[in-house]
PDB file of C-alpha atoms in Angstrom:
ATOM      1  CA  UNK E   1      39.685  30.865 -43.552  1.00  0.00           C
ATOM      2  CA  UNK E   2      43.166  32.718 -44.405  1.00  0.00           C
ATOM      3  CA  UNK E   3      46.239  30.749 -45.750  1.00  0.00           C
ATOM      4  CA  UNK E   4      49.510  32.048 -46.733  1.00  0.00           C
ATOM      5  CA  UNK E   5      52.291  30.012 -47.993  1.00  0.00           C
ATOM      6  CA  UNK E   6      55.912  31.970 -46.937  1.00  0.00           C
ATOM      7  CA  UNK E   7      59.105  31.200 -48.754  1.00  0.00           C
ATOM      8  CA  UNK E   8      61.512  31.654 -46.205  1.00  0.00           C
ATOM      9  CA  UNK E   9      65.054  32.705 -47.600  1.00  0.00           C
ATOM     10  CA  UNK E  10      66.713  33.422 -44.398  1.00  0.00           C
ATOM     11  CA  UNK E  11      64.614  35.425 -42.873  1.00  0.00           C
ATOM     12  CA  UNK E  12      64.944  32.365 -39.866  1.00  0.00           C
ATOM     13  CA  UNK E  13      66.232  29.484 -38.873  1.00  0.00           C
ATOM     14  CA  UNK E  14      65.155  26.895 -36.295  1.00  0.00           C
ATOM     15  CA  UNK E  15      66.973  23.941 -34.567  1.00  0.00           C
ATOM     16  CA  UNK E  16      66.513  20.298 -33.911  1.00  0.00           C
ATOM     17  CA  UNK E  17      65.560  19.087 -30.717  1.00  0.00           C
ATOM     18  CA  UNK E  18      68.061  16.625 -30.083  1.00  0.00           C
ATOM     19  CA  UNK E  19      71.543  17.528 -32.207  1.00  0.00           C
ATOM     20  CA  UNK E  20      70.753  21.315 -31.781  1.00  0.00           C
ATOM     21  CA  UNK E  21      71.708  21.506 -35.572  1.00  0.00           C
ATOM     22  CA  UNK E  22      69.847  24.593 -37.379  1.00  0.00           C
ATOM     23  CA  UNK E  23      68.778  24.472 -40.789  1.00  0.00           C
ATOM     24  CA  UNK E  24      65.921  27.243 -42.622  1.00  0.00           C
ATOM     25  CA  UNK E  25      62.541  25.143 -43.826  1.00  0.00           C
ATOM     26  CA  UNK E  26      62.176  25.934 -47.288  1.00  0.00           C
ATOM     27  CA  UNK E  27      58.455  26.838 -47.084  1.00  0.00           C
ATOM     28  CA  UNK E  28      56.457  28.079 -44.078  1.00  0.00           C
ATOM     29  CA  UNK E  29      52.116  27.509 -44.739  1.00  0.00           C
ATOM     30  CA  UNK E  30      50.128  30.022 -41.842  1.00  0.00           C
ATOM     31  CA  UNK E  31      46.980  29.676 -41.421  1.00  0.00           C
ATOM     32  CA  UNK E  32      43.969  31.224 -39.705  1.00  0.00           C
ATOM     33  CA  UNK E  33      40.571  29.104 -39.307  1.00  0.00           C
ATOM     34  CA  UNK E  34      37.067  30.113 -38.177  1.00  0.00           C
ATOM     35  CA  UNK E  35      34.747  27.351 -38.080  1.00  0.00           C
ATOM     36  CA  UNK E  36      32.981  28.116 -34.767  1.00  0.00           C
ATOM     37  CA  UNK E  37      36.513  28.179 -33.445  1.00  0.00           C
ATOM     38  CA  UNK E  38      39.432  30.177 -34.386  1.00  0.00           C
ATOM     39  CA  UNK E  39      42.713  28.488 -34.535  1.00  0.00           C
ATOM     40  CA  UNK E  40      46.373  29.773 -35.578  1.00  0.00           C
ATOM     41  CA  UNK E  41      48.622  27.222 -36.901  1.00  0.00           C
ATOM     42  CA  UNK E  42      52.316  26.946 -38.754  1.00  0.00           C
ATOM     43  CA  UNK E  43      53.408  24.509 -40.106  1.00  0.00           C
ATOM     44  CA  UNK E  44      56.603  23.711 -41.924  1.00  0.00           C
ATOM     45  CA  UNK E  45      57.344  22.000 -44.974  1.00  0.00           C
ATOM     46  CA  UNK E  46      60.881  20.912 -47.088  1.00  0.00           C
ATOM     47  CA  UNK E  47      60.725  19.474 -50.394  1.00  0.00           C
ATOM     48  CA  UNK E  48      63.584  17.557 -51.343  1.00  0.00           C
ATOM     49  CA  UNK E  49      65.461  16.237 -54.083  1.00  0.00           C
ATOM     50  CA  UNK E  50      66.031  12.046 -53.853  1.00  0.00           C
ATOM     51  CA  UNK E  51      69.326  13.348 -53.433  1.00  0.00           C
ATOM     52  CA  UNK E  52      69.321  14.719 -50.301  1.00  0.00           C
ATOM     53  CA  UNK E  53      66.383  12.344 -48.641  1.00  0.00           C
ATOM     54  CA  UNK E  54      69.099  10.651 -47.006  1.00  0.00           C
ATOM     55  CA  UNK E  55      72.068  13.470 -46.404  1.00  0.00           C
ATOM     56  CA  UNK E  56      69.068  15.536 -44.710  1.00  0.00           C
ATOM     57  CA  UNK E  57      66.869  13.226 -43.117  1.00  0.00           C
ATOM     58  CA  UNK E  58      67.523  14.974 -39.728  1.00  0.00           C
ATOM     59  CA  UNK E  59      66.176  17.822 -40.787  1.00  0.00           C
ATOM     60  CA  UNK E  60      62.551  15.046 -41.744  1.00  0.00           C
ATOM     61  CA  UNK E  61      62.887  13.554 -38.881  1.00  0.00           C
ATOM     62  CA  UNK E  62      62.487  16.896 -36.776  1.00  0.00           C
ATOM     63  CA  UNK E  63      59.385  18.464 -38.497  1.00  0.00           C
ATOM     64  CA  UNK E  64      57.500  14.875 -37.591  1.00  0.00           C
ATOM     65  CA  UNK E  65      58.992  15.315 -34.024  1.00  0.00           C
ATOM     66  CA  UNK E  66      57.466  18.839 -33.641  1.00  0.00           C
ATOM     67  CA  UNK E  67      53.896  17.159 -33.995  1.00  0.00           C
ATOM     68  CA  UNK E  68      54.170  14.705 -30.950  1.00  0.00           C
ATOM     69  CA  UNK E  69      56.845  17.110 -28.765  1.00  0.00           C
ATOM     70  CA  UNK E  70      56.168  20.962 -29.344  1.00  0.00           C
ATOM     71  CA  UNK E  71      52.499  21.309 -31.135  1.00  0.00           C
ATOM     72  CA  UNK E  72      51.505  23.627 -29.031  1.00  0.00           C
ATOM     73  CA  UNK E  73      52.630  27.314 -28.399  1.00  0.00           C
ATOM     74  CA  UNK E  74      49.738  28.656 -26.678  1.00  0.00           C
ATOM     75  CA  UNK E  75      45.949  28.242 -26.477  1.00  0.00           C
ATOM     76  CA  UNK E  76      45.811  29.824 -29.768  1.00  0.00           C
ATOM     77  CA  UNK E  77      48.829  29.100 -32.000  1.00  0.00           C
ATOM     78  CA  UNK E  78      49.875  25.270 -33.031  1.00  0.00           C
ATOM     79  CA  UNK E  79      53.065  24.336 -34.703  1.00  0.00           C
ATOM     80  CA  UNK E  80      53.505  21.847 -37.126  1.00  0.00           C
ATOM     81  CA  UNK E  81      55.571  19.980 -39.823  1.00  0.00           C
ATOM     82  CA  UNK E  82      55.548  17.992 -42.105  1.00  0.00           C
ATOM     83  CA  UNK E  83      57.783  15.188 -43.389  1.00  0.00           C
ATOM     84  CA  UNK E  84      59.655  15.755 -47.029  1.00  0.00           C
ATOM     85  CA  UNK E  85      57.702  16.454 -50.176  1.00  0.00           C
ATOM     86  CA  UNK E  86      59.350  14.535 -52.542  1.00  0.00           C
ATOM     87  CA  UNK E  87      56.991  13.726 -56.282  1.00  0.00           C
ATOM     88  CA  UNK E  88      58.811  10.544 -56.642  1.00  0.00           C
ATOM     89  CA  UNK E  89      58.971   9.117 -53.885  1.00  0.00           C
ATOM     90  CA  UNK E  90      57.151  10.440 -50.799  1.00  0.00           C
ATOM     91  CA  UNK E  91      53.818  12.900 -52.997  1.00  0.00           C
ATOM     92  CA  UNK E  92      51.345  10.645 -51.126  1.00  0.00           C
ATOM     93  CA  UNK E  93      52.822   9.890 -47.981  1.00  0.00           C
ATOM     94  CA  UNK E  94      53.062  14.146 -48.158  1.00  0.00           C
ATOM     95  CA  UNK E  95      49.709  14.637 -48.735  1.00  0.00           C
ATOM     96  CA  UNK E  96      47.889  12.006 -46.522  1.00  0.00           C
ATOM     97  CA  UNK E  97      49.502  13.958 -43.701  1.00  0.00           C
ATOM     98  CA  UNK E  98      49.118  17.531 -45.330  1.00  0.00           C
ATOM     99  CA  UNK E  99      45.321  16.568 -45.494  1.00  0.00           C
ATOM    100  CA  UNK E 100      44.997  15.298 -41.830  1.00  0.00           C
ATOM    101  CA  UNK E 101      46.417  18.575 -40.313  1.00  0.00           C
ATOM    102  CA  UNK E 102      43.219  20.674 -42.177  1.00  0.00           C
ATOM    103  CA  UNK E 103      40.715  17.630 -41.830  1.00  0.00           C
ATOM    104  CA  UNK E 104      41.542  17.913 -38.030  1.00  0.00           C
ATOM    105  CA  UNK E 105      41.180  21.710 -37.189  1.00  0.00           C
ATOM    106  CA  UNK E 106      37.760  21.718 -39.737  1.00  0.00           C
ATOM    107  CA  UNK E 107      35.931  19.157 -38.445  1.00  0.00           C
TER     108      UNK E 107
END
């Protein structure tokens, strides 16, 4: 089992479905399982300040949208993201799905 965790500072950018707006995630995890299976996944992750929960909740309500819309690239390769990691307000929400994405591929 391989997992990095990428900070992306610009090296890309993707867009919302719907709006077409662009915006860089923060952090990008890849990872690379073998448990009788091999699977390739990304998946993308912003933390935010309470802030800008609000002001950039387009950007939250995209990365849950990939999961149900575009998970899949190819047999191989699965995109994902998550919603905001915020330690205030939204840690357990966070982690409950962070923890569902690895439960799922390793069991």
């Amino acid at each position: 089992e391989y997992f990095w965790v990428i900070r992306n500072l610009k090296f890309f950018e993707i867009y919302t479905f719907k709006a077409g707006i662009k915006f860089e995630p923060d952090f990008i995890i890849l990872s690379k399982l073998k448990n009788g299976k091999t699977a390739n996944m990304q998946i993308f992750i912003e933390p935010k300040g309470e802030h800008l929960l609000a002001t950039d909740s387009f950007k939250e309500e995209f990365l849950k949208e990939i999961n149900t819309s575009f998970y899949n690239v190819s047999d191989k390769t699965e995109i994902k993201g998550l919603g905001f990691f915020n330690s205030q307000e939204r840690k357990r929400e966070f982690l409950v799905a962070f923890n569902s994405i690895f439960d799922n591929l390793t069991n």
